[in-house]
XYZ file of C-alpha atoms in Angstrom:
392
model
C 55.658 69.055 197.486
C 53.046 67.351 199.664
C 51.030 69.688 201.885
C 51.518 67.902 205.202
C 48.833 69.959 206.935
C 46.330 68.863 204.311
C 47.401 65.277 204.764
C 46.867 65.482 208.524
C 43.710 67.559 208.421
C 41.711 66.078 205.574
C 40.391 62.805 206.883
C 41.670 60.677 209.752
C 45.236 61.997 209.849
C 48.166 59.995 211.131
C 46.454 59.111 214.383
C 43.556 57.647 212.426
C 45.954 55.719 210.253
C 47.478 54.213 213.347
C 44.108 52.971 214.551
C 43.572 50.957 211.377
C 47.142 49.715 211.015
C 47.340 45.939 210.746
C 47.162 43.806 213.824
C 47.955 40.590 211.974
C 48.907 40.971 208.328
C 49.344 38.010 205.977
C 53.018 37.089 205.773
C 55.009 38.789 202.993
C 52.161 40.568 201.174
C 54.308 41.518 198.174
C 55.079 37.910 197.415
C 51.363 37.354 197.563
C 50.831 40.224 195.101
C 53.329 38.677 192.686
C 51.581 35.320 192.984
C 48.198 36.907 192.216
C 49.633 38.677 189.154
C 51.310 35.509 187.869
C 48.117 33.520 188.359
C 45.868 35.796 186.319
C 44.808 33.969 183.161
C 45.146 35.726 179.813
C 42.526 35.232 177.095
C 43.047 32.483 174.566
C 42.494 34.055 171.140
C 42.627 31.919 167.994
C 45.402 33.176 165.647
C 43.186 34.258 162.764
C 42.478 37.811 161.595
C 39.647 39.488 159.748
C 40.482 42.987 158.489
C 37.565 45.370 158.300
C 38.696 46.639 154.891
C 37.841 43.205 153.503
C 34.220 43.877 154.464
C 33.805 47.243 152.806
C 35.175 49.632 155.438
C 36.763 52.778 154.054
C 38.736 55.238 156.115
C 37.182 58.650 156.686
C 34.718 60.425 158.905
C 31.979 60.318 156.258
C 31.745 56.502 156.238
C 30.364 54.295 159.011
C 32.733 51.371 159.597
C 30.524 49.645 162.160
C 28.780 47.316 159.662
C 32.198 46.119 158.493
C 33.394 45.659 162.090
C 30.360 43.511 162.895
C 30.727 41.556 159.649
C 34.384 40.861 160.395
C 33.441 39.616 163.848
C 30.773 37.339 162.387
C 33.256 35.973 159.840
C 35.516 34.787 162.651
C 32.873 32.205 163.473
C 32.822 30.127 166.608
C 36.620 29.847 166.678
C 37.055 33.579 167.268
C 40.162 35.602 166.467
C 41.021 39.252 165.871
C 38.981 41.983 164.210
C 41.731 44.211 162.806
C 41.432 47.952 162.204
C 44.327 49.054 159.959
C 45.731 52.616 159.878
C 43.083 55.219 159.116
C 40.139 56.938 160.783
C 37.213 54.590 161.339
C 33.853 56.110 162.235
C 31.641 53.869 164.339
C 27.949 54.746 164.588
C 27.096 52.647 167.608
C 28.553 50.252 170.150
C 30.799 47.266 169.596
C 29.641 44.244 171.596
C 32.457 41.726 171.841
C 31.661 38.038 172.036
C 33.721 35.206 173.456
C 37.029 34.528 171.776
C 37.250 37.889 169.986
C 39.930 40.574 170.184
C 39.421 44.066 168.800
C 42.867 44.992 167.445
C 43.488 48.662 166.613
C 46.753 48.938 164.726
C 49.171 51.817 165.141
C 48.000 54.737 163.035
C 44.350 53.702 163.359
C 41.711 55.766 165.159
C 38.361 54.227 166.061
C 36.027 57.206 166.520
C 32.629 56.637 168.096
C 29.471 58.548 167.243
C 28.123 61.305 169.493
C 24.505 60.430 168.609
C 22.807 58.885 171.655
C 20.277 57.036 169.487
C 23.114 54.899 168.153
C 23.566 53.322 171.624
C 20.076 51.874 171.891
C 18.519 49.475 172.747
C 19.500 49.599 176.420
C 21.727 46.932 177.948
C 22.191 45.710 181.497
C 24.780 47.880 183.175
C 25.955 49.016 186.575
C 25.782 52.791 186.822
C 27.588 54.364 189.774
C 27.173 51.120 191.683
C 23.484 50.407 190.938
C 22.257 47.947 188.300
C 19.898 49.194 185.596
C 19.163 49.097 181.875
C 20.739 52.035 180.090
C 22.430 53.163 176.888
C 25.086 50.701 175.786
C 28.689 51.488 176.661
C 30.756 52.162 173.554
C 32.597 48.830 173.854
C 30.646 46.234 175.823
C 30.470 42.544 176.623
C 28.319 40.535 178.995
C 28.989 36.963 180.054
C 31.845 36.560 177.581
C 35.178 34.824 178.048
C 38.537 35.293 176.319
C 38.078 38.835 175.015
C 40.609 41.575 174.346
C 41.255 45.094 173.089
C 44.796 45.400 171.753
C 47.053 47.369 169.430
C 48.871 50.706 169.370
C 46.044 52.773 167.890
C 43.597 55.270 169.394
C 40.001 54.804 170.518
C 38.121 58.104 170.678
C 34.859 58.377 172.608
C 34.142 61.967 171.533
C 32.681 62.400 174.991
C 33.182 66.094 175.667
C 31.056 67.243 172.735
C 28.666 64.337 173.218
C 27.513 62.542 176.356
C 29.476 64.697 178.813
C 27.037 67.521 178.129
C 24.371 65.407 179.826
C 26.075 65.835 183.189
C 24.096 69.017 183.818
C 20.830 67.149 183.153
C 21.466 63.798 184.834
C 20.524 64.524 188.462
C 16.801 63.571 188.308
C 17.678 60.219 186.696
C 20.616 59.732 189.047
C 18.370 60.262 192.083
C 15.621 58.066 190.614
C 18.064 55.208 190.085
C 19.472 55.533 193.595
C 15.943 55.464 194.999
C 15.170 52.338 192.968
C 18.241 50.649 194.392
C 17.333 51.647 197.938
C 13.746 50.353 197.560
C 14.772 47.112 195.900
C 12.893 47.774 192.658
C 13.512 44.747 190.382
C 16.377 45.428 188.002
C 14.189 44.645 184.985
C 12.039 47.648 185.912
C 14.958 50.066 186.170
C 14.670 51.215 182.571
C 16.555 54.246 181.357
C 17.878 54.977 177.887
C 15.856 57.144 175.499
C 14.509 60.257 177.201
C 16.929 59.900 180.115
C 20.379 61.278 180.851
C 22.564 58.624 182.453
C 25.794 58.697 180.456
C 27.057 55.344 179.164
C 30.547 54.163 179.976
C 33.415 53.959 177.504
C 34.445 50.298 177.955
C 32.376 48.067 180.219
C 32.620 44.298 180.493
C 30.080 42.567 182.756
C 30.518 39.075 184.181
C 33.372 38.262 181.813
C 36.397 36.013 182.310
C 39.912 36.274 180.930
C 39.944 39.864 179.742
C 42.947 41.703 178.285
C 43.241 45.404 177.410
C 46.779 46.018 176.186
C 48.233 48.906 174.228
C 45.637 51.360 172.908
C 45.268 55.018 173.726
C 41.750 55.860 174.930
C 40.728 59.518 174.616
C 37.764 61.806 175.367
C 35.594 59.508 177.434
C 31.817 59.521 177.768
C 31.956 58.554 181.482
C 34.103 56.021 183.377
C 36.734 54.774 180.954
C 37.559 51.093 181.604
C 35.002 49.465 183.887
C 35.121 45.690 184.468
C 32.068 44.626 186.501
C 31.736 41.144 188.083
C 34.761 40.050 186.028
C 37.479 37.534 186.870
C 41.034 37.394 185.496
C 41.425 40.892 184.059
C 44.645 42.467 182.773
C 44.877 46.156 181.840
C 48.389 47.158 180.819
C 50.340 49.544 178.624
C 47.335 51.780 178.024
C 47.217 55.569 178.015
C 43.950 57.184 179.059
C 43.440 60.851 178.191
C 40.181 62.575 179.142
C 40.118 65.754 181.179
C 36.471 66.192 182.168
C 34.828 65.012 185.389
C 33.864 61.335 185.819
C 36.588 60.250 183.398
C 37.948 57.684 185.866
C 40.728 55.657 184.280
C 40.184 52.050 185.416
C 37.384 51.094 187.826
C 37.518 47.413 188.858
C 33.994 46.888 190.197
C 33.160 43.734 192.181
C 35.892 42.059 190.134
C 38.607 39.639 191.197
C 42.094 38.763 190.009
C 42.824 42.096 188.350
C 46.239 43.344 187.197
C 46.702 47.010 186.236
C 50.256 47.811 185.188
C 52.311 50.282 183.162
C 49.330 52.559 182.529
C 49.248 56.346 182.174
C 46.218 58.175 183.565
C 45.911 61.698 182.143
C 42.360 62.133 183.349
C 40.036 64.603 185.044
C 39.042 62.227 187.833
C 40.505 59.182 189.615
C 43.238 57.156 187.950
C 42.200 53.842 189.523
C 38.970 53.660 191.548
C 38.100 50.303 193.094
C 34.371 49.750 193.609
C 31.827 47.100 194.637
C 28.320 48.506 194.440
C 26.299 51.239 196.075
C 24.354 50.912 199.336
C 21.457 48.419 199.340
C 22.044 47.384 195.736
C 25.656 46.591 196.525
C 24.545 44.526 199.502
C 21.991 42.714 197.327
C 24.672 41.644 194.864
C 27.114 40.972 197.690
C 30.264 40.678 195.618
C 33.532 42.214 196.782
C 36.361 43.632 194.718
C 39.439 41.621 195.617
C 42.872 40.343 194.597
C 43.774 43.502 192.702
C 47.375 44.417 191.848
C 48.334 47.914 190.631
C 51.967 48.604 189.753
C 54.276 50.814 187.700
C 51.594 53.348 186.756
C 51.648 57.126 186.351
C 48.951 59.696 187.127
C 49.124 62.952 185.152
C 45.713 64.373 186.011
C 45.031 67.074 188.567
C 41.410 66.740 189.665
C 40.961 63.311 191.233
C 42.650 60.611 193.262
C 45.621 58.708 191.972
C 44.386 55.508 193.618
C 40.949 55.456 195.235
C 38.717 52.945 196.941
C 35.029 53.851 196.834
C 32.863 55.570 197.211
C 30.633 52.810 195.812
C 32.132 49.961 197.859
C 29.191 48.393 199.710
C 30.131 44.873 198.622
C 33.538 45.243 200.266
C 37.093 45.666 199.025
C 39.976 43.495 200.154
C 43.382 42.197 199.120
C 44.577 45.192 197.115
C 48.271 45.736 196.368
C 49.541 49.004 194.894
C 53.227 49.781 194.344
C 55.546 51.961 192.306
C 52.928 54.554 191.409
C 54.091 58.025 190.336
C 51.651 60.918 190.625
C 52.109 64.477 189.446
C 49.765 67.271 190.580
C 46.994 65.239 192.148
C 44.045 66.393 194.254
C 44.196 63.315 196.504
C 46.996 60.795 196.272
C 45.463 57.822 198.065
C 41.755 58.337 198.640
C 39.479 56.050 200.688
C 35.851 57.228 200.246
C 32.695 56.197 202.056
C 29.704 57.488 204.012
C 27.088 56.141 206.398
C 24.945 54.801 203.540
C 27.590 52.403 202.307
C 28.324 49.779 204.947
C 30.786 47.200 203.691
C 34.383 46.710 204.741
C 37.785 47.681 203.399
C 40.736 45.579 204.497
C 44.020 43.930 203.616
C 45.194 46.940 201.613
C 48.938 47.236 200.950
C 50.473 50.325 199.352
C 54.143 51.222 198.981
C 56.601 53.262 196.934
C 54.242 56.030 195.827
C 55.712 59.374 194.737
C 53.516 62.479 194.663
C 54.675 65.837 193.289
C 51.909 67.994 194.809
C 48.621 67.157 196.483
C 45.826 68.775 198.418
C 45.981 65.636 200.550
C 48.451 62.803 200.120
C 46.400 60.255 202.078
C 42.768 60.766 203.005
C 40.105 58.588 204.611
C 36.608 60.080 204.555
C 33.415 58.642 205.999
C 31.215 61.548 204.905
C 31.660 61.460 201.149
C 29.040 63.474 199.287
C 25.693 62.000 198.288
C 24.716 60.890 201.822
C 21.033 59.856 201.953
C 20.573 59.382 205.708
C 21.830 55.833 206.291
C 23.330 54.372 209.459
C 25.731 51.764 208.060
C 29.347 52.733 208.724
C 32.134 51.172 206.706
C 34.725 49.126 208.552
C 38.348 49.968 207.738
C 40.954 47.469 208.923
C 44.372 46.118 208.000
C 45.674 48.948 205.839
C 49.431 49.369 205.414
C 50.861 52.397 203.622
C 54.629 52.869 203.413
C 57.189 54.986 201.620
C 54.875 57.672 200.261
């Protein structure tokens, strides 16, 4: 049962909602959502497979399958195709960097299990960490500037995060504050070097500046940090995935300054937000100046209990607009629909349409906050406008 007092007291309440209700909405927003979803381009993957067992991979935790995975990818050549992991347990001592035209296909009965050794994720790569660009440990699965890439199959991808990188959370604050200061001062990105000797946790799956991305089918478990994080991407589909990771910062899907994104039929059994839409943090988000937009979320389920089912922010300085969320079922959620900002962020949130959301229990069903934690003394309020929420 929704705690109505929490809903009214935690944030702007119903009066606040009325002040940001739409004055002039686009006509028939749900037709527009359907048109966005239909117009999202899927990756074009050449129908050829390379199985990692043909390159020396052997199932078992005592054998590193990464050399075989990379060899299979190389054997696909310029035409691309699928790197296939058959049933078994496949240890991977380091990241997988996808290139254009390649799908990582994890068959049912297969488990891809990543190493917990931080040294395996060096050298650093360009990343966006909590909304600020830097060079840091490679995400476990990563691509930059690629097109037509995919992760598919009915298998499991295990980040081994809880016994690995998650333990860094207690040590990360000095690096976290240093990075935020670099972003605020406009330090060139090339000089924002982290990695060895530092404690910024790498993401699980991060694609940067990629086009035509598909993640369809796998079960992702035990994340290192944010789970699926498309940054500066266009034409992204995430569907039929189950995400299971119960520690903090295990956000499910975080579309970050990305456009034309479809998230559907996903299960979020996570210790943080199910979907968290982002667009950069403070001055670094303004520098990049790229909004998150044209995002459709539908037919999903949230089974966590510590985060928001659907959130916008708090790193949203580039703006968020044209978001459509419908038919979302949430169990015992901390915050059902959570709009997060503070006076450092600036930016604008608008043209947000949400309907047909069921929530079993919540501390707050709908909350807008403009004093989210981490405030550094800024004077740039976020503008909220044109938000419609119905049938919650």
